[in-house]
Amino acid sequence: MTKTDIIIIGAGPGGYRAAAYAAHEGKKVTIIEKRNAGGTCLNEGCIPTKSFAHDADLYRNPLLSCIGGGQVKFKYIQERKQNVVAQLRQGVESLLAQPGITYIKGEARFVSEKVIEVNGEQMTAENIIIATGSRPKMLPFLPNLQSEEGKPYVGKLMTSTELLDIDYVPSNLVIIGAGVIGMEFASAFETFGANVTVVEFMKECLPTLDSDLAKRLRKTLEKRGINFHLQSGVNKIELAKQDEHEGLMVHFTQKGEEQQVFGDVVLVATGREPVLENLHLEAAGIVSDRKGITVDDNMQTNVPGVYAIGDVNGRQMLAHAATFQGFRAINHILGKTDFIRFDIMPSAIFTYPEAASVGLTEDACKKEGIKFVSKKGFYRSNGKAIAMEETEGMLKLLADTNGKLLGCHVYGAHAADLVQEVAALMNRDTTIDEAKDIIHIHPTLGEIFQDAII
């Protein structure tokens, strides 16, 4: 039986970054991946969707949209996306070829607490990290796309994985779910020429974003032509035909009224669920529930020496969260103390305009009984935004009564960059008075933050 220091199951952002860090610290690491290096983020998530977002930005720009006669060249968009993914995947594979790391293609399963089997061979390690990620979650009444009865829906009913590989722009795209995934696809495909309708069960899109900004962003997208049906529960999807187009009819209930909308393609973007099957967690006695594998603040499961990081533990389903959870797990193995703050987790939504957030929302402060002050800054009064023709946007900052920064929510150009600055300040418990004395370059969008706090 092969023995190593650390076994990592899954080569996504959490897994491959943890492997590289552990190897740098002198540990021998075996990392196992059944699909492609880079995980969901690189192959079917963050990177390909950002490639779409970039190309959508080009076609929205009146100075650049004249390329190709102003017609969307979707074949080129897909080819460029595939090249981006291939280039980055090769980079990850090179990283996993460094000394101290053994990279194995195959599906791993537990035989016992510290024994893993892959490709018919067994191996053991004192420490094992599970980083198997997540997959799209389907609504319970929808057909299984892999089953016999689901075959008529193939090519019409999709998750984000299938829509990323589509070779045409649907005339009518219906998106079920107005979370990050749904909103990013809605924004990009509307630009590519699709008639987009979003059906959402909640009363507002992007529930993790401050509701004030989420509403403003939705209104902006509606002006672009995206149709929203909020507080709408989908209850049936059936094969249908409209204007000679074969597709699906989505039936939903909105405020007690039955409605329907037709789509050549229907995207199910109702969240993600952890990948747990075939791991044989029961053989190791590892505890899990419907949210994922149960872990403590060091990402350790109930079995000492076995860790779970990233989407598979269901704590924070973000690629960068997986990366830093991996660092935390390795630090715990090494006996090192770190200062990673998982309570301060910035995130971004790459719609147009872009949105991003970190920390508490106004609704969360009210729910938790936290007294706060709210400060706002607007793109329309910022010199750089005006020069960029990006005047649609707002920054909202929340602080407690002592001035300590609690959260920041932005929609507008480069929102993620603005939020990242505030996240850095929050990690050091910065107050508004301290932030006021930080000099910002002129002209930059960063001055929107400065204007909000002065």
Short mmCIF file of C-alpha atoms in Angstrom, two decimals:
data_model
loop_
_atom_site.label_atom_id
_atom_site.label_comp_id
_atom_site.label_asym_id
_atom_site.label_seq_id
_atom_site.Cartn_x
_atom_site.Cartn_y
_atom_site.Cartn_z
CA MET A 1 0.00 0.00 0.00
CA THR A 2 1.36 3.41 -1.00
CA LYS A 3 1.84 5.90 1.85
CA THR A 4 2.13 9.67 1.61
CA ASP A 5 1.78 12.67 3.93
CA ILE A 6 -1.43 14.15 2.54
CA ILE A 7 -4.06 12.85 0.12
CA ILE A 8 -6.30 15.43 -1.55
CA ILE A 9 -9.45 14.30 -3.37
CA GLY A 10 -10.32 16.91 -5.99
CA ALA A 11 -8.13 19.26 -8.03
CA GLY A 12 -10.27 22.40 -8.01
CA PRO A 13 -9.12 25.75 -6.55
CA GLY A 14 -9.24 24.37 -3.01
CA GLY A 15 -7.45 21.15 -3.85
CA TYR A 16 -4.67 22.27 -6.18
CA ARG A 17 -3.79 25.37 -4.17
CA ALA A 18 -3.67 23.30 -0.96
CA ALA A 19 -1.44 20.76 -2.72
CA ALA A 20 0.98 23.45 -3.88
CA TYR A 21 1.10 25.05 -0.44
CA ALA A 22 1.67 21.72 1.33
CA ALA A 23 4.43 20.75 -1.12
CA HIS A 24 6.09 24.13 -0.58
CA GLU A 25 6.08 23.34 3.15
CA GLY A 26 7.87 20.06 2.55
CA LYS A 27 4.93 17.64 2.56
CA LYS A 28 4.49 14.81 0.08
CA VAL A 29 1.07 15.16 -1.51
CA THR A 30 -1.04 12.89 -3.69
CA ILE A 31 -3.94 14.67 -5.38
CA ILE A 32 -6.69 12.76 -7.18
CA GLU A 33 -9.10 14.14 -9.78
CA LYS A 34 -11.68 12.13 -11.73
CA ARG A 35 -12.37 14.81 -14.33
CA ASN A 36 -10.30 17.86 -15.30
CA ALA A 37 -7.72 19.75 -13.29
CA GLY A 38 -9.07 23.10 -12.14
CA GLY A 39 -12.44 21.79 -10.99
CA THR A 40 -15.82 23.40 -11.62
CA CYS A 41 -14.51 26.96 -11.37
CA LEU A 42 -12.04 26.64 -14.21
CA ASN A 43 -13.90 24.22 -16.46
CA GLU A 44 -17.61 24.88 -15.93
CA GLY A 45 -17.94 27.98 -13.75
CA CYS A 46 -16.01 31.12 -12.85
CA ILE A 47 -13.59 31.26 -15.76
CA PRO A 48 -15.82 30.39 -18.76
CA THR A 49 -18.62 32.66 -17.49
CA LYS A 50 -16.12 35.52 -17.09
CA SER A 51 -14.95 34.86 -20.63
CA PHE A 52 -18.58 35.29 -21.75
CA ALA A 53 -18.86 38.46 -19.65
CA HIS A 54 -15.74 39.92 -21.25
CA ASP A 55 -16.99 39.30 -24.78
CA ALA A 56 -20.39 40.69 -23.88
CA ASP A 57 -18.65 43.88 -22.71
CA LEU A 58 -16.97 44.16 -26.12
CA TYR A 59 -20.25 43.85 -27.99
CA ARG A 60 -21.88 46.44 -25.73
CA ASN A 61 -19.12 48.94 -26.45
CA PRO A 62 -20.25 51.09 -29.41
CA LEU A 63 -16.62 51.68 -30.41
CA LEU A 64 -15.94 47.94 -30.64
CA SER A 65 -19.30 46.44 -31.62
CA CYS A 66 -18.67 47.41 -35.24
CA ILE A 67 -16.25 44.46 -35.39
CA GLY A 68 -17.81 41.89 -37.69
CA GLY A 69 -20.49 44.33 -38.75
CA GLY A 70 -21.87 44.49 -35.23
CA GLN A 71 -23.04 40.87 -35.43
CA VAL A 72 -22.32 38.59 -32.48
CA LYS A 73 -19.81 35.96 -33.59
CA PHE A 74 -20.84 33.28 -31.11
CA LYS A 75 -18.59 30.65 -32.65
CA TYR A 76 -15.61 32.90 -31.92
CA ILE A 77 -16.88 33.54 -28.39
CA GLN A 78 -17.03 29.80 -27.72
CA GLU A 79 -13.64 29.14 -29.28
CA ARG A 80 -12.02 31.88 -27.21
CA LYS A 81 -13.65 30.55 -24.04
CA GLN A 82 -12.33 27.06 -24.76
CA ASN A 83 -8.84 28.41 -25.40
CA VAL A 84 -8.89 30.35 -22.12
CA VAL A 85 -9.97 27.24 -20.20
CA ALA A 86 -7.38 25.05 -21.94
CA GLN A 87 -4.56 27.50 -21.22
CA LEU A 88 -5.41 27.78 -17.54
CA ARG A 89 -5.98 24.03 -17.18
CA GLN A 90 -2.52 23.44 -18.58
CA GLY A 91 -1.18 25.87 -15.99
CA VAL A 92 -2.84 23.93 -13.16
CA GLU A 93 -1.49 20.64 -14.51
CA SER A 94 2.01 22.17 -14.59
CA LEU A 95 1.57 23.29 -10.99
CA LEU A 96 0.62 19.73 -10.02
CA ALA A 97 3.74 18.38 -11.74
CA GLN A 98 6.10 20.13 -9.32
CA PRO A 99 8.28 18.10 -6.93
CA GLY A 100 6.45 16.73 -3.92
CA ILE A 101 3.10 16.34 -5.72
CA THR A 102 1.76 13.18 -7.36
CA TYR A 103 -1.24 13.84 -9.60
CA ILE A 104 -3.55 10.89 -10.30
CA LYS A 105 -6.52 10.82 -12.70
CA GLY A 106 -9.25 8.61 -11.28
CA GLU A 107 -12.18 8.38 -8.87
CA ALA A 108 -11.28 8.02 -5.20
CA ARG A 109 -13.31 6.33 -2.48
CA PHE A 110 -12.75 5.65 1.20
CA VAL A 111 -11.97 2.10 2.28
CA SER A 112 -11.49 3.10 5.93
CA GLU A 113 -10.67 6.25 7.92
CA LYS A 114 -7.22 6.75 6.42
CA VAL A 115 -7.26 4.45 3.40
CA ILE A 116 -8.27 5.57 -0.10
CA GLU A 117 -8.76 3.41 -3.18
CA VAL A 118 -8.30 4.79 -6.70
CA ASN A 119 -7.93 2.93 -10.00
CA GLY A 120 -7.94 -0.38 -8.07
CA GLU A 121 -5.00 0.59 -5.86
CA GLN A 122 -5.02 1.57 -2.21
CA MET A 123 -3.07 4.33 -0.50
CA THR A 124 -2.94 5.84 2.95
CA ALA A 125 -2.02 9.11 4.64
CA GLU A 126 -2.27 10.58 8.11
CA ASN A 127 -4.17 13.52 6.64
CA ILE A 128 -6.80 13.48 3.91
CA ILE A 129 -8.54 16.50 2.40
CA ILE A 130 -11.86 16.09 0.56
CA ALA A 131 -12.34 18.79 -2.10
CA THR A 132 -14.83 17.26 -4.52
CA GLY A 133 -16.80 20.47 -5.10
CA SER A 134 -20.43 20.77 -6.16
CA ARG A 135 -22.76 20.33 -9.11
CA PRO A 136 -25.90 22.14 -10.31
CA LYS A 137 -29.01 21.40 -8.30
CA MET A 138 -32.13 20.45 -10.25
CA LEU A 139 -35.70 21.14 -9.17
CA PRO A 140 -37.21 17.92 -7.77
CA PHE A 141 -39.96 17.61 -10.40
CA LEU A 142 -37.64 18.07 -13.39
CA PRO A 143 -36.55 15.07 -15.45
CA ASN A 144 -33.15 13.52 -15.00
CA LEU A 145 -31.23 14.63 -18.09
CA GLN A 146 -29.37 11.31 -18.15
CA SER A 147 -32.45 9.09 -17.94
CA GLU A 148 -34.56 7.60 -20.72
CA GLU A 149 -37.59 9.74 -19.94
CA GLY A 150 -35.44 12.88 -19.96
CA LYS A 151 -34.11 12.49 -23.51
CA PRO A 152 -36.70 14.75 -25.19
CA TYR A 153 -35.52 17.61 -22.98
CA VAL A 154 -31.85 17.33 -23.93
CA GLY A 155 -30.76 20.45 -25.78
CA LYS A 156 -33.66 22.43 -24.32
CA LEU A 157 -33.41 22.01 -20.53
CA MET A 158 -29.93 22.88 -19.29
CA THR A 159 -27.81 23.59 -16.27
CA SER A 160 -24.94 26.08 -16.39
CA THR A 161 -22.64 23.26 -17.55
CA GLU A 162 -24.59 22.64 -20.76
CA LEU A 163 -25.32 26.30 -21.50
CA LEU A 164 -21.61 27.10 -21.39
CA ASP A 165 -21.09 24.68 -24.29
CA ILE A 166 -24.08 25.69 -26.40
CA ASP A 167 -23.14 26.45 -30.03
CA TYR A 168 -25.82 29.07 -30.73
CA VAL A 169 -27.66 31.94 -29.08
CA PRO A 170 -31.24 30.92 -28.17
CA SER A 171 -33.97 33.21 -29.46
CA ASN A 172 -35.79 32.90 -26.13
CA LEU A 173 -33.87 31.98 -23.00
CA VAL A 174 -35.79 31.35 -19.78
CA ILE A 175 -33.70 31.29 -16.60
CA ILE A 176 -35.08 29.74 -13.42
CA GLY A 177 -33.28 31.40 -10.53
CA ALA A 178 -31.96 34.95 -10.07
CA GLY A 179 -28.89 34.14 -8.02
CA VAL A 180 -25.33 34.77 -9.20
CA ILE A 181 -25.36 32.07 -11.89
CA GLY A 182 -28.73 33.07 -13.32
CA MET A 183 -27.97 36.78 -13.36
CA GLU A 184 -24.58 36.41 -15.03
CA PHE A 185 -26.03 34.28 -17.83
CA ALA A 186 -28.99 36.65 -18.19
CA SER A 187 -26.70 39.64 -18.59
CA ALA A 188 -24.37 37.98 -21.12
CA PHE A 189 -27.00 36.28 -23.30
CA GLU A 190 -29.17 39.39 -23.48
CA THR A 191 -26.16 41.14 -25.01
CA PHE A 192 -25.58 38.22 -27.37
CA GLY A 193 -29.12 38.73 -28.69
CA ALA A 194 -31.38 36.41 -26.71
CA ASN A 195 -34.76 37.46 -25.39
CA VAL A 196 -34.20 36.68 -21.69
CA THR A 197 -36.81 36.00 -19.01
CA VAL A 198 -35.85 35.31 -15.38
CA VAL A 199 -38.24 33.50 -13.04
CA GLU A 200 -37.33 33.79 -9.34
CA PHE A 201 -39.06 32.41 -6.24
CA MET A 202 -37.71 35.10 -3.89
CA LYS A 203 -38.97 38.69 -3.76
CA GLU A 204 -35.70 40.06 -5.14
CA CYS A 205 -32.72 38.91 -7.18
CA LEU A 206 -29.29 38.24 -5.62
CA PRO A 207 -30.40 37.63 -2.01
CA THR A 208 -26.81 37.84 -0.67
CA LEU A 209 -26.46 41.40 -1.99
CA ASP A 210 -27.86 44.37 -0.09
CA SER A 211 -31.51 44.57 -1.17
CA ASP A 212 -31.21 48.27 -2.03
CA LEU A 213 -28.48 47.58 -4.57
CA ALA A 214 -30.03 44.34 -5.81
CA LYS A 215 -33.18 46.26 -6.72
CA ARG A 216 -31.20 48.99 -8.49
CA LEU A 217 -29.22 46.41 -10.46
CA ARG A 218 -32.39 44.56 -11.46
CA LYS A 219 -34.00 47.81 -12.64
CA THR A 220 -30.94 48.51 -14.77
CA LEU A 221 -31.14 45.05 -16.33
CA GLU A 222 -34.85 45.52 -16.97
CA LYS A 223 -34.08 48.71 -18.90
CA ARG A 224 -31.84 46.59 -21.12
CA GLY A 225 -34.81 44.33 -21.87
CA ILE A 226 -34.46 41.44 -19.42
CA ASN A 227 -37.86 40.36 -18.09
CA PHE A 228 -38.19 39.42 -14.41
CA HIS A 229 -40.95 37.46 -12.68
CA LEU A 230 -40.23 37.67 -8.95
CA GLN A 231 -42.02 35.79 -6.19
CA SER A 232 -42.80 33.16 -8.77
CA GLY A 233 -42.76 29.44 -8.10
CA VAL A 234 -42.18 27.14 -11.07
CA ASN A 235 -44.51 24.12 -10.91
CA LYS A 236 -44.23 22.48 -14.32
CA ILE A 237 -42.08 22.40 -17.45
CA GLU A 238 -43.32 20.70 -20.60
CA LEU A 239 -42.37 20.30 -24.23
CA ALA A 240 -43.94 22.98 -26.42
CA LYS A 241 -43.77 24.71 -29.78
CA GLN A 242 -44.08 28.41 -30.54
CA ASP A 243 -43.64 30.18 -33.90
CA GLU A 244 -42.11 27.01 -35.34
CA HIS A 245 -39.58 26.92 -32.49
CA GLU A 246 -39.44 23.68 -30.50
CA GLY A 247 -38.73 24.28 -26.85
CA LEU A 248 -40.23 24.25 -23.38
CA MET A 249 -43.13 25.99 -21.69
CA VAL A 250 -42.38 27.00 -18.11
CA HIS A 251 -45.47 27.19 -15.90
CA PHE A 252 -45.24 29.22 -12.71
CA THR A 253 -47.44 30.82 -10.08
CA GLN A 254 -46.92 34.53 -9.37
CA LYS A 255 -48.94 36.02 -6.50
CA GLY A 256 -51.62 33.36 -6.90
CA GLU A 257 -51.92 33.79 -10.67
CA GLU A 258 -50.91 31.01 -13.06
CA GLN A 259 -48.56 32.18 -15.82
CA GLN A 260 -46.34 30.64 -18.46
CA VAL A 261 -43.39 31.61 -20.61
CA PHE A 262 -41.83 29.86 -23.61
CA GLY A 263 -38.14 29.23 -24.07
CA ASP A 264 -36.12 27.62 -26.83
CA VAL A 265 -33.76 26.87 -23.96
CA VAL A 266 -34.48 26.81 -20.23
CA LEU A 267 -31.59 27.24 -17.81
CA VAL A 268 -32.05 25.82 -14.31
CA ALA A 269 -29.96 28.02 -12.01
CA THR A 270 -31.44 27.13 -8.64
CA GLY A 271 -28.18 26.62 -6.77
CA ARG A 272 -25.59 23.90 -6.33
CA GLU A 273 -25.23 20.82 -4.16
CA PRO A 274 -22.12 19.03 -2.83
CA VAL A 275 -20.67 16.06 -4.69
CA LEU A 276 -20.67 13.23 -2.14
CA GLU A 277 -21.71 10.11 -4.04
CA ASN A 278 -19.17 7.31 -4.57
CA LEU A 279 -16.86 8.70 -1.86
CA HIS A 280 -18.12 5.97 0.52
CA LEU A 281 -17.95 8.37 3.47
CA GLU A 282 -19.67 5.76 5.62
CA ALA A 283 -16.59 3.52 5.35
CA ALA A 284 -14.63 6.21 7.18
CA GLY A 285 -17.46 7.22 9.52
CA ILE A 286 -17.48 10.79 8.16
CA VAL A 287 -20.59 12.77 9.09
CA SER A 288 -22.48 14.75 6.43
CA ASP A 289 -25.95 16.18 5.85
CA ARG A 290 -27.85 17.64 2.89
CA LYS A 291 -25.69 20.80 3.03
CA GLY A 292 -22.43 18.87 2.80
CA ILE A 293 -19.72 17.37 4.99
CA THR A 294 -19.76 18.69 8.54
CA VAL A 295 -16.53 20.46 9.54
CA ASP A 296 -15.18 22.65 12.34
CA ASP A 297 -13.43 26.00 11.92
CA ASN A 298 -10.21 24.22 10.90
CA MET A 299 -12.17 22.41 8.16
CA GLN A 300 -11.68 19.11 10.01
CA THR A 301 -14.46 16.54 9.92
CA ASN A 302 -15.53 14.42 12.89
CA VAL A 303 -12.68 12.06 11.94
CA PRO A 304 -9.33 13.49 13.14
CA GLY A 305 -6.99 14.11 10.24
CA VAL A 306 -9.75 14.12 7.61
CA TYR A 307 -10.74 17.54 6.26
CA ALA A 308 -13.35 18.86 3.80
CA ILE A 309 -12.89 22.16 1.98
CA GLY A 310 -14.79 24.20 -0.57
CA ASP A 311 -18.28 23.57 -1.90
CA VAL A 312 -18.38 20.03 -0.50
CA ASN A 313 -18.71 21.35 3.06
CA GLY A 314 -21.45 23.79 2.02
CA ARG A 315 -20.14 26.67 4.13
CA GLN A 316 -19.26 29.28 1.51
CA MET A 317 -19.63 28.20 -2.11
CA LEU A 318 -16.97 30.42 -3.66
CA ALA A 319 -13.72 29.46 -5.37
CA HIS A 320 -11.64 31.79 -3.21
CA ALA A 321 -13.36 30.46 -0.09
CA ALA A 322 -12.27 26.95 -1.12
CA THR A 323 -8.70 28.17 -1.61
CA PHE A 324 -8.44 29.74 1.82
CA GLN A 325 -10.23 26.85 3.52
CA GLY A 326 -7.53 24.68 1.98
CA PHE A 327 -4.85 26.96 3.43
CA ARG A 328 -6.54 26.72 6.83
CA ALA A 329 -6.59 22.91 6.65
CA ILE A 330 -2.91 22.73 5.70
CA ASN A 331 -2.02 25.21 8.46
CA HIS A 332 -3.85 23.00 10.96
CA ILE A 333 -1.92 19.98 9.71
CA LEU A 334 1.35 21.94 10.03
CA GLY A 335 0.43 23.31 13.45
CA LYS A 336 0.55 26.89 12.19
CA THR A 337 -1.69 29.73 13.31
CA ASP A 338 -3.12 31.94 10.58
CA PHE A 339 -5.22 35.08 10.54
CA ILE A 340 -7.67 34.14 7.80
CA ARG A 341 -11.06 35.67 8.55
CA PHE A 342 -13.88 33.67 7.03
CA ASP A 343 -16.40 36.15 8.41
CA ILE A 344 -15.08 38.66 5.87
CA MET A 345 -15.67 36.99 2.52
CA PRO A 346 -15.87 39.31 -0.51
CA SER A 347 -17.82 38.14 -3.55
CA ALA A 348 -18.71 39.49 -6.98
CA ILE A 349 -21.40 39.12 -9.62
CA PHE A 350 -20.13 39.73 -13.15
CA THR A 351 -23.27 41.10 -14.69
CA TYR A 352 -23.36 44.42 -16.51
CA PRO A 353 -23.16 46.52 -14.51
CA GLU A 354 -20.99 44.48 -12.17
CA ALA A 355 -21.91 44.00 -8.50
CA ALA A 356 -19.93 42.97 -5.43
CA SER A 357 -20.24 42.82 -1.68
CA VAL A 358 -18.45 42.05 1.57
CA GLY A 359 -19.69 41.87 5.14
CA LEU A 360 -23.14 42.57 6.52
CA THR A 361 -26.10 43.90 4.58
CA GLU A 362 -28.51 46.48 5.96
CA ASP A 363 -31.17 43.78 6.33
CA ALA A 364 -28.73 41.55 8.27
CA CYS A 365 -27.84 44.41 10.63
CA LYS A 366 -31.51 45.05 11.35
CA LYS A 367 -32.20 41.34 11.88
CA GLU A 368 -29.29 40.99 14.30
CA GLY A 369 -30.16 44.22 16.13
CA ILE A 370 -26.88 45.93 15.20
CA LYS A 371 -27.01 49.71 15.24
CA PHE A 372 -25.40 51.08 12.11
CA VAL A 373 -24.88 54.07 9.88
CA SER A 374 -25.17 53.92 6.10
CA LYS A 375 -23.10 56.01 3.71
CA LYS A 376 -23.39 56.17 -0.07
CA GLY A 377 -21.27 57.23 -2.99
CA PHE A 378 -22.44 57.53 -6.60
CA TYR A 379 -20.72 56.86 -9.90
CA ARG A 380 -22.48 59.77 -11.59
CA SER A 381 -20.36 62.28 -9.63
CA ASN A 382 -17.02 60.50 -10.19
CA GLY A 383 -14.66 61.88 -12.83
CA LYS A 384 -13.24 58.51 -13.90
CA ALA A 385 -16.74 57.00 -14.21
CA ILE A 386 -17.88 59.89 -16.39
CA ALA A 387 -14.78 59.57 -18.59
CA MET A 388 -15.44 55.82 -18.90
CA GLU A 389 -19.13 56.40 -19.71
CA GLU A 390 -19.98 54.23 -16.70
CA THR A 391 -22.11 56.57 -14.58
CA GLU A 392 -24.67 53.92 -13.56
CA GLY A 393 -23.74 52.68 -10.12
CA MET A 394 -23.61 53.19 -6.39
CA LEU A 395 -21.46 52.24 -3.39
CA LYS A 396 -23.14 51.60 -0.05
CA LEU A 397 -21.07 51.40 3.10
CA LEU A 398 -22.24 50.21 6.52
CA ALA A 399 -20.47 50.96 9.81
CA ASP A 400 -21.34 50.52 13.47
CA THR A 401 -21.87 53.47 15.81
CA ASN A 402 -18.14 53.52 16.57
CA GLY A 403 -17.34 53.85 12.90
CA LYS A 404 -16.02 50.30 12.42
CA LEU A 405 -16.66 49.09 8.88
CA LEU A 406 -19.30 46.34 8.77
CA GLY A 407 -19.99 45.89 5.07
CA CYS A 408 -19.76 47.32 1.59
CA HIS A 409 -22.03 46.72 -1.39
CA VAL A 410 -21.42 48.11 -4.86
CA TYR A 411 -23.00 47.93 -8.27
CA GLY A 412 -21.25 49.58 -11.18
CA ALA A 413 -18.03 49.30 -13.18
CA HIS A 414 -15.20 47.47 -11.36
CA ALA A 415 -17.40 46.88 -8.33
CA ALA A 416 -15.25 43.90 -7.31
CA ASP A 417 -12.12 46.07 -7.16
CA LEU A 418 -13.84 48.64 -4.96
CA VAL A 419 -15.15 45.98 -2.58
CA GLN A 420 -11.74 44.34 -2.37
CA GLU A 421 -10.27 47.56 -0.94
CA VAL A 422 -12.95 47.65 1.75
CA ALA A 423 -12.45 43.94 2.49
CA ALA A 424 -8.77 44.62 3.17
CA LEU A 425 -9.68 47.46 5.54
CA MET A 426 -12.29 45.31 7.31
CA ASN A 427 -9.68 42.62 7.91
CA ARG A 428 -7.83 45.18 10.00
CA ASP A 429 -10.97 46.44 11.80
CA THR A 430 -10.57 49.86 10.21
CA THR A 431 -12.90 52.68 11.20
CA ILE A 432 -14.37 55.36 8.95
CA ASP A 433 -12.20 58.01 10.59
CA GLU A 434 -9.07 55.97 9.84
CA ALA A 435 -10.16 55.30 6.26
CA LYS A 436 -10.72 59.02 5.65
CA ASP A 437 -6.98 59.63 5.91
CA ILE A 438 -6.10 57.15 3.13
CA ILE A 439 -5.09 59.03 -0.03
CA HIS A 440 -6.72 57.83 -3.25
CA ILE A 441 -5.33 58.36 -6.72
CA HIS A 442 -7.20 60.87 -8.87
CA PRO A 443 -9.01 60.16 -11.08
CA THR A 444 -10.03 56.64 -10.05
CA LEU A 445 -13.23 54.85 -9.18
CA GLY A 446 -11.76 54.34 -5.72
CA GLU A 447 -12.65 57.94 -4.98
CA ILE A 448 -16.31 56.86 -4.83
CA PHE A 449 -15.45 55.11 -1.55
CA GLN A 450 -13.55 58.18 -0.36
CA ASP A 451 -16.47 60.46 -1.22
CA ALA A 452 -18.88 58.22 0.67
CA ILE A 453 -17.00 58.45 3.97
CA ILE A 454 -15.96 62.12 3.99
#
